[in-house]
PDB file of C-alpha atoms and ligand atoms in Angstrom:
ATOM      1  CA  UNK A 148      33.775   1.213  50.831  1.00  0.00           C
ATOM      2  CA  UNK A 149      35.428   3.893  48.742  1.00  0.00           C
ATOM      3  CA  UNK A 150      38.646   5.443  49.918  1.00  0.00           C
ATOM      4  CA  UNK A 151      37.330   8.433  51.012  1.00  0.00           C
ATOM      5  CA  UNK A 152      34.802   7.183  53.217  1.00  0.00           C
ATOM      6  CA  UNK A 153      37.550   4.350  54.496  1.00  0.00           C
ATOM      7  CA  UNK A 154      39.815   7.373  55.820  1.00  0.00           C
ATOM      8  CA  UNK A 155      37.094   8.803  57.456  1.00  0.00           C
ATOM      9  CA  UNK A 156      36.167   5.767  59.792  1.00  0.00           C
ATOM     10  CA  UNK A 157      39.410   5.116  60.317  1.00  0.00           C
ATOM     11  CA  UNK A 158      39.477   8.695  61.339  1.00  0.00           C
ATOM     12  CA  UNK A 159      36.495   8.017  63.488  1.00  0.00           C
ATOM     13  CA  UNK A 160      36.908   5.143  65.029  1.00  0.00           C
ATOM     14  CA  UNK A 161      39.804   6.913  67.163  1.00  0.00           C
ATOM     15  CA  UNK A 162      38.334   6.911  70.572  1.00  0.00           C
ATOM     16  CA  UNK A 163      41.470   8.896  72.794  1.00  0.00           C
ATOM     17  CA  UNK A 164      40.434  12.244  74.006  1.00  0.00           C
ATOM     18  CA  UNK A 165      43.444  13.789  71.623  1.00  0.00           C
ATOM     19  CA  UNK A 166      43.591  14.651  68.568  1.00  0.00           C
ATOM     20  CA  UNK A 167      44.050  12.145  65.441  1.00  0.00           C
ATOM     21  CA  UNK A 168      47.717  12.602  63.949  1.00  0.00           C
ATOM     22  CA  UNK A 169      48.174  12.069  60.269  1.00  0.00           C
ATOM     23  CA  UNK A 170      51.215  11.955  58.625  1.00  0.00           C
ATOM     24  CA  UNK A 171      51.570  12.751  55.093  1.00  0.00           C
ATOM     25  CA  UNK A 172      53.982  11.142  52.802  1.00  0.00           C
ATOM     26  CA  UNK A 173      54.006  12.506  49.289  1.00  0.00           C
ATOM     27  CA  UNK A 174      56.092  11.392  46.867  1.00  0.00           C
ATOM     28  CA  UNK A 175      56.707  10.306  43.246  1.00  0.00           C
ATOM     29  CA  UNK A 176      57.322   6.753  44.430  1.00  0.00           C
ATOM     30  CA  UNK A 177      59.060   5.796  40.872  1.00  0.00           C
ATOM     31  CA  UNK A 178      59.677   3.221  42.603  1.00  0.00           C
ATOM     32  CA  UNK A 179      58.872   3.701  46.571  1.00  0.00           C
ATOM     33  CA  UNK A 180      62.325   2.369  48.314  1.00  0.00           C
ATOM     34  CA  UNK A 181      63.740   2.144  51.973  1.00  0.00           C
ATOM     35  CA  UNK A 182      64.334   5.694  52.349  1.00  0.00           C
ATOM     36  CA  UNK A 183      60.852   6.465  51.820  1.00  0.00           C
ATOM     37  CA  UNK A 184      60.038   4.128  54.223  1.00  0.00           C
ATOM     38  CA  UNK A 185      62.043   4.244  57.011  1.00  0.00           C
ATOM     39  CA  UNK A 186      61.608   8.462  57.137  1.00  0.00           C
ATOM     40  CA  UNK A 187      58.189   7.257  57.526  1.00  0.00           C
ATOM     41  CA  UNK A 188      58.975   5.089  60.379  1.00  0.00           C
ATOM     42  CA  UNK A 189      60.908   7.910  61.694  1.00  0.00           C
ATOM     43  CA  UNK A 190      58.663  10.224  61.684  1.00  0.00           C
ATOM     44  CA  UNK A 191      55.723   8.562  63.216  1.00  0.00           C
ATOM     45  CA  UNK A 192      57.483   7.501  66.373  1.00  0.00           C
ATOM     46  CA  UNK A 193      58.942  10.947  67.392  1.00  0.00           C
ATOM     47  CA  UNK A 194      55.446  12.260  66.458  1.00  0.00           C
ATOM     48  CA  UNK A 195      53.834   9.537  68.137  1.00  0.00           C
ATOM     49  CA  UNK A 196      51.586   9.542  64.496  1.00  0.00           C
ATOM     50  CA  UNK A 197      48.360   7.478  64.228  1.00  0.00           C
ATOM     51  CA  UNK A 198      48.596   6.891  60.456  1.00  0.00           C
ATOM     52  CA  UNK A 199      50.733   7.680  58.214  1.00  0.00           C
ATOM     53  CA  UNK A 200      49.104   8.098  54.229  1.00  0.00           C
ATOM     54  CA  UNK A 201      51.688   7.471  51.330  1.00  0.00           C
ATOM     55  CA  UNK A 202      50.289   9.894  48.569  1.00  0.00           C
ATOM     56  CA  UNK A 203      51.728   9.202  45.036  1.00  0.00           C
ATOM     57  CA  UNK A 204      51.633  12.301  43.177  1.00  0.00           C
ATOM     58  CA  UNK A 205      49.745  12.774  39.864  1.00  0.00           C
ATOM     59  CA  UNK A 206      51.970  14.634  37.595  1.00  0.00           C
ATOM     60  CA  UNK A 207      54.701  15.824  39.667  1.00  0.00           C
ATOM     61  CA  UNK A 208      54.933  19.473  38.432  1.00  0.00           C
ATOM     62  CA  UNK A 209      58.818  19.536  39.267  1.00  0.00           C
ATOM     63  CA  UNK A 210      59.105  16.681  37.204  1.00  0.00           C
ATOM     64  CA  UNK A 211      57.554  17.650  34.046  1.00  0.00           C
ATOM     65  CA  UNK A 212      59.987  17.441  31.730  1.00  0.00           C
ATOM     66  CA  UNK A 213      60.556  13.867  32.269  1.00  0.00           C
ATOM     67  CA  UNK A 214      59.207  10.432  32.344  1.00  0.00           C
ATOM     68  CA  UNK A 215      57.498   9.111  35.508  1.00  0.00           C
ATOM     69  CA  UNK A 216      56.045   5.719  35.126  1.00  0.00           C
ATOM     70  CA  UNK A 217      52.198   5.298  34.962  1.00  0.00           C
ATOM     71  CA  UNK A 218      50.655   6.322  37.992  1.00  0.00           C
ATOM     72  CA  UNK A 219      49.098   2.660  38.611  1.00  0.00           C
ATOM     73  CA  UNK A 220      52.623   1.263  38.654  1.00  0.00           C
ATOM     74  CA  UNK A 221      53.937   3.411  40.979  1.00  0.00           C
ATOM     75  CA  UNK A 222      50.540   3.195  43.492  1.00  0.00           C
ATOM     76  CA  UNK A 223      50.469  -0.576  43.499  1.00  0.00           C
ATOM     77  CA  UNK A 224      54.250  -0.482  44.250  1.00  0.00           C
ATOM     78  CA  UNK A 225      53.447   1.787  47.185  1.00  0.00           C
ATOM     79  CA  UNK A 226      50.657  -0.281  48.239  1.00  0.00           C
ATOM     80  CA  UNK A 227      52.676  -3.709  48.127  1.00  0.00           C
ATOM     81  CA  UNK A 228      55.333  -1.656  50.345  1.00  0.00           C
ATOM     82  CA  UNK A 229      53.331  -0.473  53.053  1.00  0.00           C
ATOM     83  CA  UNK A 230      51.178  -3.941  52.893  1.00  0.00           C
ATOM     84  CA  UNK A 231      52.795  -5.017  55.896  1.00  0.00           C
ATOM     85  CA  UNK A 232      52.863  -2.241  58.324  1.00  0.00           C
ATOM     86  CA  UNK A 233      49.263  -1.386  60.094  1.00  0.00           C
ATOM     87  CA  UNK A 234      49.958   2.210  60.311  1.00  0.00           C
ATOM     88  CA  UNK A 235      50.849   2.780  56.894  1.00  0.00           C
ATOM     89  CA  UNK A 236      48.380   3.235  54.437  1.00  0.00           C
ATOM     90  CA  UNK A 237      48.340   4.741  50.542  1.00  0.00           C
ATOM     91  CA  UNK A 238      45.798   7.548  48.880  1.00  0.00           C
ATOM     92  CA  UNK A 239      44.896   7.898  45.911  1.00  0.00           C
ATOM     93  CA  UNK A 240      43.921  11.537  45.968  1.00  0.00           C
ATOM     94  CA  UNK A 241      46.967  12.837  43.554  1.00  0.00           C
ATOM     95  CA  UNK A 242      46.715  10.449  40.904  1.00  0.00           C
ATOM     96  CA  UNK A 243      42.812  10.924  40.426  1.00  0.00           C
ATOM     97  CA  UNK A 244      43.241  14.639  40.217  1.00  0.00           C
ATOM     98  CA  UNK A 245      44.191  15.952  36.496  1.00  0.00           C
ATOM     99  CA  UNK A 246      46.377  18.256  36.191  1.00  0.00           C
ATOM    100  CA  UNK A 247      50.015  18.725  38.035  1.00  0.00           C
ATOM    101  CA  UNK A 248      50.224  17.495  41.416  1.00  0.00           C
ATOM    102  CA  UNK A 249      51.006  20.179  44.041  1.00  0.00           C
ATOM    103  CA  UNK A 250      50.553  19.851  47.769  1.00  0.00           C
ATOM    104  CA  UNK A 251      48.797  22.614  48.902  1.00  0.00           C
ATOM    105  CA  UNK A 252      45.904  20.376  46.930  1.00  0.00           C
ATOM    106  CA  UNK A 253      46.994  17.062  48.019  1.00  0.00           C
ATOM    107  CA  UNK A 254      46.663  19.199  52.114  1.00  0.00           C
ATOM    108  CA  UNK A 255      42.577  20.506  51.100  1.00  0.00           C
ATOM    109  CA  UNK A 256      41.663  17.515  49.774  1.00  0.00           C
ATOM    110  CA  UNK A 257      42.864  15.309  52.492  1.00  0.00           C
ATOM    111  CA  UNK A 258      41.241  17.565  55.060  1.00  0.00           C
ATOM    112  CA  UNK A 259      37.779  17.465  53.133  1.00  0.00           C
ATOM    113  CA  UNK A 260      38.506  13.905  53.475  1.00  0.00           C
ATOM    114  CA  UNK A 261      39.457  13.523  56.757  1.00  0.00           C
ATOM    115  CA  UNK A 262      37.758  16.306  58.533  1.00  0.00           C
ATOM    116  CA  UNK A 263      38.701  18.868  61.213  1.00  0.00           C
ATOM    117  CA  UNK A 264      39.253  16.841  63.832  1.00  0.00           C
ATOM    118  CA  UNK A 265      43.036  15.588  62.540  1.00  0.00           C
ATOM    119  CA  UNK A 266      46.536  17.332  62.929  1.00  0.00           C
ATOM    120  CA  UNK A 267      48.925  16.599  60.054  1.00  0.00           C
ATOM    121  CA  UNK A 268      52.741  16.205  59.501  1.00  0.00           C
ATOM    122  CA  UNK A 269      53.933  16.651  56.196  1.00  0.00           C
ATOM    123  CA  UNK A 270      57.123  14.864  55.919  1.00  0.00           C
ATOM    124  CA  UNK A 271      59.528  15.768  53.582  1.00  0.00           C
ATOM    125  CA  UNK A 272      63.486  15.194  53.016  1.00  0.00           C
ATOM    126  CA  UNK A 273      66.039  17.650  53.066  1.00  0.00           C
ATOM    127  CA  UNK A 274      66.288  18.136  49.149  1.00  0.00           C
ATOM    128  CA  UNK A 275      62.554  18.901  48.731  1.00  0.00           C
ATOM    129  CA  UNK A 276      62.461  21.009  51.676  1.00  0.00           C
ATOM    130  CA  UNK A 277      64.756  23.476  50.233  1.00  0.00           C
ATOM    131  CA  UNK A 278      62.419  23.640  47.949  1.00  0.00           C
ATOM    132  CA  UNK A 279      59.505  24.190  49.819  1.00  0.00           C
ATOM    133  CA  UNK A 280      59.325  27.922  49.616  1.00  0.00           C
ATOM    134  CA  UNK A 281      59.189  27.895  46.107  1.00  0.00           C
ATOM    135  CA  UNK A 282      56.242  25.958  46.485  1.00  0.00           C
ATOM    136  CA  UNK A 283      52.541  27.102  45.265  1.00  0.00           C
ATOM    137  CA  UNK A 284      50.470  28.056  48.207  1.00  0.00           C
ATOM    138  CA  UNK A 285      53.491  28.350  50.530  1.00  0.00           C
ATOM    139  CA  UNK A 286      51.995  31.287  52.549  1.00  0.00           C
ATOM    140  CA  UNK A 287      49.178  28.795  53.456  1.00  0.00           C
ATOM    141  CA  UNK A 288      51.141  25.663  53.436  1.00  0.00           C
ATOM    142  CA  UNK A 289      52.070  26.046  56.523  1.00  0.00           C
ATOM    143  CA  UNK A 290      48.708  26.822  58.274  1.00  0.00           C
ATOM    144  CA  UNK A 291      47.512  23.280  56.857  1.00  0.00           C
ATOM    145  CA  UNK A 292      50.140  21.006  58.052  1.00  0.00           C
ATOM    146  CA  UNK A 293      52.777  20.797  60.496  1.00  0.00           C
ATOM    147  CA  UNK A 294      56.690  20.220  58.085  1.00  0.00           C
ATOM    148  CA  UNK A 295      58.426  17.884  58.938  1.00  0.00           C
ATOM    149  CA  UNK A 296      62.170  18.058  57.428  1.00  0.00           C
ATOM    150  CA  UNK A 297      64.058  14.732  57.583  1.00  0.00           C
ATOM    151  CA  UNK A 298      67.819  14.352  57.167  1.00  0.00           C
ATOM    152  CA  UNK A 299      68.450  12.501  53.307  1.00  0.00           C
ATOM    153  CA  UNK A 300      72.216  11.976  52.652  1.00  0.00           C
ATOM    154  CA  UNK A 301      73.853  13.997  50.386  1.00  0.00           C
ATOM    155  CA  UNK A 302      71.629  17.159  50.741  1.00  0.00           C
ATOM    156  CA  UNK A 303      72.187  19.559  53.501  1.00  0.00           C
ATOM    157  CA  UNK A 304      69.288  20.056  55.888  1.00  0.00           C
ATOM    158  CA  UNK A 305      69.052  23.848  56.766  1.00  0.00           C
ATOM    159  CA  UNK A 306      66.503  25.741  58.162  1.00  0.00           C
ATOM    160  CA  UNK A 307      64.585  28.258  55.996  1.00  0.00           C
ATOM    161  CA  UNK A 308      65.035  32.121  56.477  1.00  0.00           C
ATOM    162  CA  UNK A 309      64.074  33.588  59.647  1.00  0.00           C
ATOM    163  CA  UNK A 310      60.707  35.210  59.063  1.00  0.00           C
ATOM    164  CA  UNK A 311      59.776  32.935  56.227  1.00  0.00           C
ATOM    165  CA  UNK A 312      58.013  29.856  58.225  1.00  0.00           C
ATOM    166  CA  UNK A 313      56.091  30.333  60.932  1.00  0.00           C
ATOM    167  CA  UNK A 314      56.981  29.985  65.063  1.00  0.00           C
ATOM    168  CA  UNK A 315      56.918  25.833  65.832  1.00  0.00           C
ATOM    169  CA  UNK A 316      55.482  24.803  62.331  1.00  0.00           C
ATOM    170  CA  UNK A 317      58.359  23.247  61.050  1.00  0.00           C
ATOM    171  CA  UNK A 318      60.596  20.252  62.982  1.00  0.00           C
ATOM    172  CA  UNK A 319      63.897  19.240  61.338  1.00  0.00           C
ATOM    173  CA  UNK A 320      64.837  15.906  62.791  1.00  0.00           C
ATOM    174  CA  UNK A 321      67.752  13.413  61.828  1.00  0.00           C
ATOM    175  CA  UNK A 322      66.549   9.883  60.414  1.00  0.00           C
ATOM    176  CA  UNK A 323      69.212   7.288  59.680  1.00  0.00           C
ATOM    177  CA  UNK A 324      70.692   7.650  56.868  1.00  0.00           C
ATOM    178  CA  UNK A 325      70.008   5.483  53.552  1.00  0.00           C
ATOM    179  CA  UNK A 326      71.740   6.810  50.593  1.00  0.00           C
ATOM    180  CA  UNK A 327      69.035   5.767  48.498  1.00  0.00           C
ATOM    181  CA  UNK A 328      67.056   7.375  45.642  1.00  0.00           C
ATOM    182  CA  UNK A 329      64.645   6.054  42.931  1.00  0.00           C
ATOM    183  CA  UNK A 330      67.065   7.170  40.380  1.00  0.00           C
ATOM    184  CA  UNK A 331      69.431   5.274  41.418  1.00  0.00           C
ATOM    185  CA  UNK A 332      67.333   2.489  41.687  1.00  0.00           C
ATOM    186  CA  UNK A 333      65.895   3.020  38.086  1.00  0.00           C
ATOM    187  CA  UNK A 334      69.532   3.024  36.659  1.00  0.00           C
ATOM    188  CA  UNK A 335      70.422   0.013  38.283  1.00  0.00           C
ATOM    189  CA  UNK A 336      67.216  -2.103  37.086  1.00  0.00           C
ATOM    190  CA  UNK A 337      68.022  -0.827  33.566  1.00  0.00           C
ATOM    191  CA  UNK A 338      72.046  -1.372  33.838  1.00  0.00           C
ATOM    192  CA  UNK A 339      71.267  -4.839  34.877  1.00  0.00           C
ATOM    193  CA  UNK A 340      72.567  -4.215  38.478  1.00  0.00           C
ATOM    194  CA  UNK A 341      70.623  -5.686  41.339  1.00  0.00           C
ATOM    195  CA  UNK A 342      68.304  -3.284  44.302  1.00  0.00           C
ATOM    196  CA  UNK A 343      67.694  -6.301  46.375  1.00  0.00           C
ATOM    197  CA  UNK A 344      67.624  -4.336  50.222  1.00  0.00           C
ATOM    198  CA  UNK A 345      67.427  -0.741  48.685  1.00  0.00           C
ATOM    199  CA  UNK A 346      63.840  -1.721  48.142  1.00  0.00           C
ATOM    200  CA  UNK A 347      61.220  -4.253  49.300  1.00  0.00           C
ATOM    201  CA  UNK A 348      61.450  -7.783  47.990  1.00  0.00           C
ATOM    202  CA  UNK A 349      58.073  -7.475  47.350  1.00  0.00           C
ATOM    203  CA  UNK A 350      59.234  -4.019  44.574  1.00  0.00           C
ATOM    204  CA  UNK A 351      61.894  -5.632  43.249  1.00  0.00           C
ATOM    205  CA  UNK A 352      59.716  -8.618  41.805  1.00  0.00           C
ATOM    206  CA  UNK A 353      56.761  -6.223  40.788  1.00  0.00           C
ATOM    207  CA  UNK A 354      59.762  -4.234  38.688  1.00  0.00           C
ATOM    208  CA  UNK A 355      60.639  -7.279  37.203  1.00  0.00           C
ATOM    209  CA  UNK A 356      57.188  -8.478  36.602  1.00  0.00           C
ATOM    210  CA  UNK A 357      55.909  -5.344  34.840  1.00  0.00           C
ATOM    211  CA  UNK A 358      59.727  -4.968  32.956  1.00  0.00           C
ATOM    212  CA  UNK A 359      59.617  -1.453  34.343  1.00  0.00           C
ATOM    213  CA  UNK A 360      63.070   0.784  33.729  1.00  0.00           C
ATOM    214  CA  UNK A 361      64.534  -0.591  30.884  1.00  0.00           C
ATOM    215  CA  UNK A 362      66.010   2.021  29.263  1.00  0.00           C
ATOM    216  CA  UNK A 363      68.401   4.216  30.827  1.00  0.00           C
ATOM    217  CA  UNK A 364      66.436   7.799  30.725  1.00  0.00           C
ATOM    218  CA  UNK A 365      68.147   8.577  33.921  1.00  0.00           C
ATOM    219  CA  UNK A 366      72.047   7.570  33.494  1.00  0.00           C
ATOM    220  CA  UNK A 367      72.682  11.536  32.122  1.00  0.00           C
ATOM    221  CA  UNK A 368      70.901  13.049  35.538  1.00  0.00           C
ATOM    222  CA  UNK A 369      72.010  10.212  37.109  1.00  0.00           C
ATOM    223  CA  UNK A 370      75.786  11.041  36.903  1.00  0.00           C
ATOM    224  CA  UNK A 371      77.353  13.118  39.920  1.00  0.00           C
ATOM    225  CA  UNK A 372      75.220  10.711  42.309  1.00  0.00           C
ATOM    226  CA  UNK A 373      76.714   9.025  45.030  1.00  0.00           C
ATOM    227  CA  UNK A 374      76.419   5.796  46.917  1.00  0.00           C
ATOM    228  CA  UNK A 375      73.984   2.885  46.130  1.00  0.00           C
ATOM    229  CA  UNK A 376      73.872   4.983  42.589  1.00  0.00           C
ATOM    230  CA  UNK A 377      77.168   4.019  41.984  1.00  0.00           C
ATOM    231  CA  UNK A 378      76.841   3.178  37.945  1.00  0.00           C
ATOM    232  CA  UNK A 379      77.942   0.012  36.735  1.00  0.00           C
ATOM    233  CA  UNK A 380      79.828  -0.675  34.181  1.00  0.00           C
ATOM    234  CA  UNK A 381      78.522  -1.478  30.724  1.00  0.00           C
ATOM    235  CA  UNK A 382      76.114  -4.255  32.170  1.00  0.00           C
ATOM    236  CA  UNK A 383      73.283  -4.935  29.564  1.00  0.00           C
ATOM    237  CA  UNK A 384      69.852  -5.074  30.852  1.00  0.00           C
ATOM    238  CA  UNK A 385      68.674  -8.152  32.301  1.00  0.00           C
ATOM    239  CA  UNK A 386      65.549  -8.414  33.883  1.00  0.00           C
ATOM    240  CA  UNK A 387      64.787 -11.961  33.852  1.00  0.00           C
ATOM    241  CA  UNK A 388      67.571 -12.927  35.938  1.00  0.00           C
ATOM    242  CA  UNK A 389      65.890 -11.644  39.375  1.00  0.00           C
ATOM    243  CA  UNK A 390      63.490 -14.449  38.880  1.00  0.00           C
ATOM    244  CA  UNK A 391      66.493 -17.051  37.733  1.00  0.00           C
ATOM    245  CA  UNK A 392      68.899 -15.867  40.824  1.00  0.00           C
ATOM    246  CA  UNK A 393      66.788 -13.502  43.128  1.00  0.00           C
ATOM    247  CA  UNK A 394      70.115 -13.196  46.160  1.00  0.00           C
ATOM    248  CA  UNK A 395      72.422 -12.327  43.395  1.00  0.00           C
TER     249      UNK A 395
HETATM  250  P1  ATP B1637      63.820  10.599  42.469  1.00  0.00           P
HETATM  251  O1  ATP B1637      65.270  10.208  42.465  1.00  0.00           O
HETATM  252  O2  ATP B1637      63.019  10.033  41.341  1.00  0.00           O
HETATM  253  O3  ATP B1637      63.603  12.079  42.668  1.00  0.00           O
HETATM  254  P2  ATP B1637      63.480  10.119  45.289  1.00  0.00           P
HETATM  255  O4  ATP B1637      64.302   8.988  45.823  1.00  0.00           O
HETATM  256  O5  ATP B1637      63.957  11.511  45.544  1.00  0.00           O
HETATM  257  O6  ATP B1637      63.177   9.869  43.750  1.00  0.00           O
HETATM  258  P3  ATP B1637      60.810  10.982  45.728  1.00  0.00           P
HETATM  259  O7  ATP B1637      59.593  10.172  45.432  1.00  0.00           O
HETATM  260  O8  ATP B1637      61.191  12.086  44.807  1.00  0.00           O
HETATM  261  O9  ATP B1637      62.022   9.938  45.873  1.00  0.00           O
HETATM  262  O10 ATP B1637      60.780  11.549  47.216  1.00  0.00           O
HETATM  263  C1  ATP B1637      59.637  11.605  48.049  1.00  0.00           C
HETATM  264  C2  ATP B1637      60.047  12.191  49.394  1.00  0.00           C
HETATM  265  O11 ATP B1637      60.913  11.279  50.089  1.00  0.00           O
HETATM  266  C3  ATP B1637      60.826  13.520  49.271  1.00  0.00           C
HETATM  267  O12 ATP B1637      60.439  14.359  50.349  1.00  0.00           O
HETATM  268  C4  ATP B1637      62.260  13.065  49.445  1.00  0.00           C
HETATM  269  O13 ATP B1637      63.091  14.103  49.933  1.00  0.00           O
HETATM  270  C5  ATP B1637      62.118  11.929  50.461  1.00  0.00           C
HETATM  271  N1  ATP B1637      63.210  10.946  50.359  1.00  0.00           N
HETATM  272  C6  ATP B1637      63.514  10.208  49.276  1.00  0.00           C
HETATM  273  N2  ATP B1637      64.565   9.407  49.519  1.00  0.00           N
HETATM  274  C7  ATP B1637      64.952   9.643  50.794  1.00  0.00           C
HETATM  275  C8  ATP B1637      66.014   9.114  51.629  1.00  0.00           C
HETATM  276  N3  ATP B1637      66.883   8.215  51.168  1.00  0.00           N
HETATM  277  N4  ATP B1637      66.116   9.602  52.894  1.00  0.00           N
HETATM  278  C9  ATP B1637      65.242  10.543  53.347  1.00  0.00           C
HETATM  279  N5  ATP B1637      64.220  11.072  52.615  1.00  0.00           N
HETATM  280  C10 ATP B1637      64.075  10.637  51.353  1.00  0.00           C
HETATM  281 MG1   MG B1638      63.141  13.132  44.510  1.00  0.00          MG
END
């Protein structure tokens, strides 16, 4: 069964006399980490959400000028992170699409897939949703999903301009906080430092498996960061020793 038709049954197979409710997780997942996930969590029990899709993005467009790991690495780590929750479940819409990823496309092509008959949430933290307006497509954006701003720390969650989103179709709700980010994580694999807990165990052994993040790209960008960013000192690379002393 491909994916598309998979979504669809599931889709289907909802017997309730409501409507379906989708949420939407898109992301660049480089790697996926707890923040990711427990927004997700959030997210689906205020909304009471059937599903929620993880969608890994192609080529993020805001992230052209810099590396993102393959797009298989960073779907199979979202896949072995949602493994174990039934309601969580990955696409692969973005990363078969050429070109730059942008979600007003990731929002038609999930609908072709998954048919009228679905209401989505498009979650989103507080640093991407002050981007939103810049978005492409933002004048229809908002007639395809429901937004869905979560709290991150260290970016202020504010409501857009008055005028610019329209009545009810965007919820700003407080998640707990995890001062997380894949940066950070990706400068502590390559400083040698250990993201046991900021990510599943399950992530932190693919990493290690696949040597992904060994060189520093990130420390310059990095710097400013706060909190489980906090950069090391000169620690050289290690990878191996996660296998050697995975509690370290
Ligand atoms: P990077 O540092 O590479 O930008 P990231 O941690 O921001 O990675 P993304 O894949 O860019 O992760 O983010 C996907 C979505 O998840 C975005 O909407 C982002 O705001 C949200 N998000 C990421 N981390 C958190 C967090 N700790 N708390 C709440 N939302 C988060
Ligand atoms: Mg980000």
């Amino acid at each position: 069964m491909t994916e598309r038709t998979a979504g669809l049954a599931r889709t289907r197979r909802f017997r309730s006399g409501r409507r379906y409710r989708l949420g939407v997780m898109g992301g660049t997942f480089d790697p996926i980490h707890h923040g990711h996930l427990v927004a997700a969590s959030e997210v689906a029990s205020r909304f009471a959400l059937d599903e929620v899709v993880f969608v890994p993005t192609g080529r993020p467009w805001q992230k052209e000028d810099k590396e993102v790991s393959e797009p298989e690495d960073r779907y199979l780590m979202t896949v072995i992170a949602t493994a174990s929750n039934p309601r969580f479940t990955v696409s692969r819409i973005d990363i078969d699409r050429p070109g730059p990823t942008y979600t007003i496309d990731t929002l038609h092509d999930l609908r072709t897939e998954r048919g009228d008959d679905v209401d989505f949430y498009f979650i989103t933290g507080a640093d991407a949703l002050s981007q939103i307006l810049t978005w492409r497509g933002v004048e229809e954006l908002f007639d395809l999903a429901h937004f869905v701003g979560v709290t991150r720390p260290g970016h202020e969650l504010t409501e857009p301009p008055i005028g610019q989103v329209p009545d009810g179709q965007l919820t700003l709700m407080e998640v707990p906080a995890l001062s997380i980010s894949s940066t950070a994580c990706r400068v502590r694999v390559a400083a040698g430092e250990p993201i046991w807990y900021l990510v599943p165990d399950g992530i932190v052994q693919y990493i290690a498996k696949r040597g992904l993040y060994q060189h520093d790209d990130d420390r310059q960008q990095f710097e400013g960061h706060s909190g489980a960013g906090t950069l090391p000192a000169n620690r050289l690379p290690d990878i191996g020793k996660f296998f050697d002393d995975p509690y370290q």
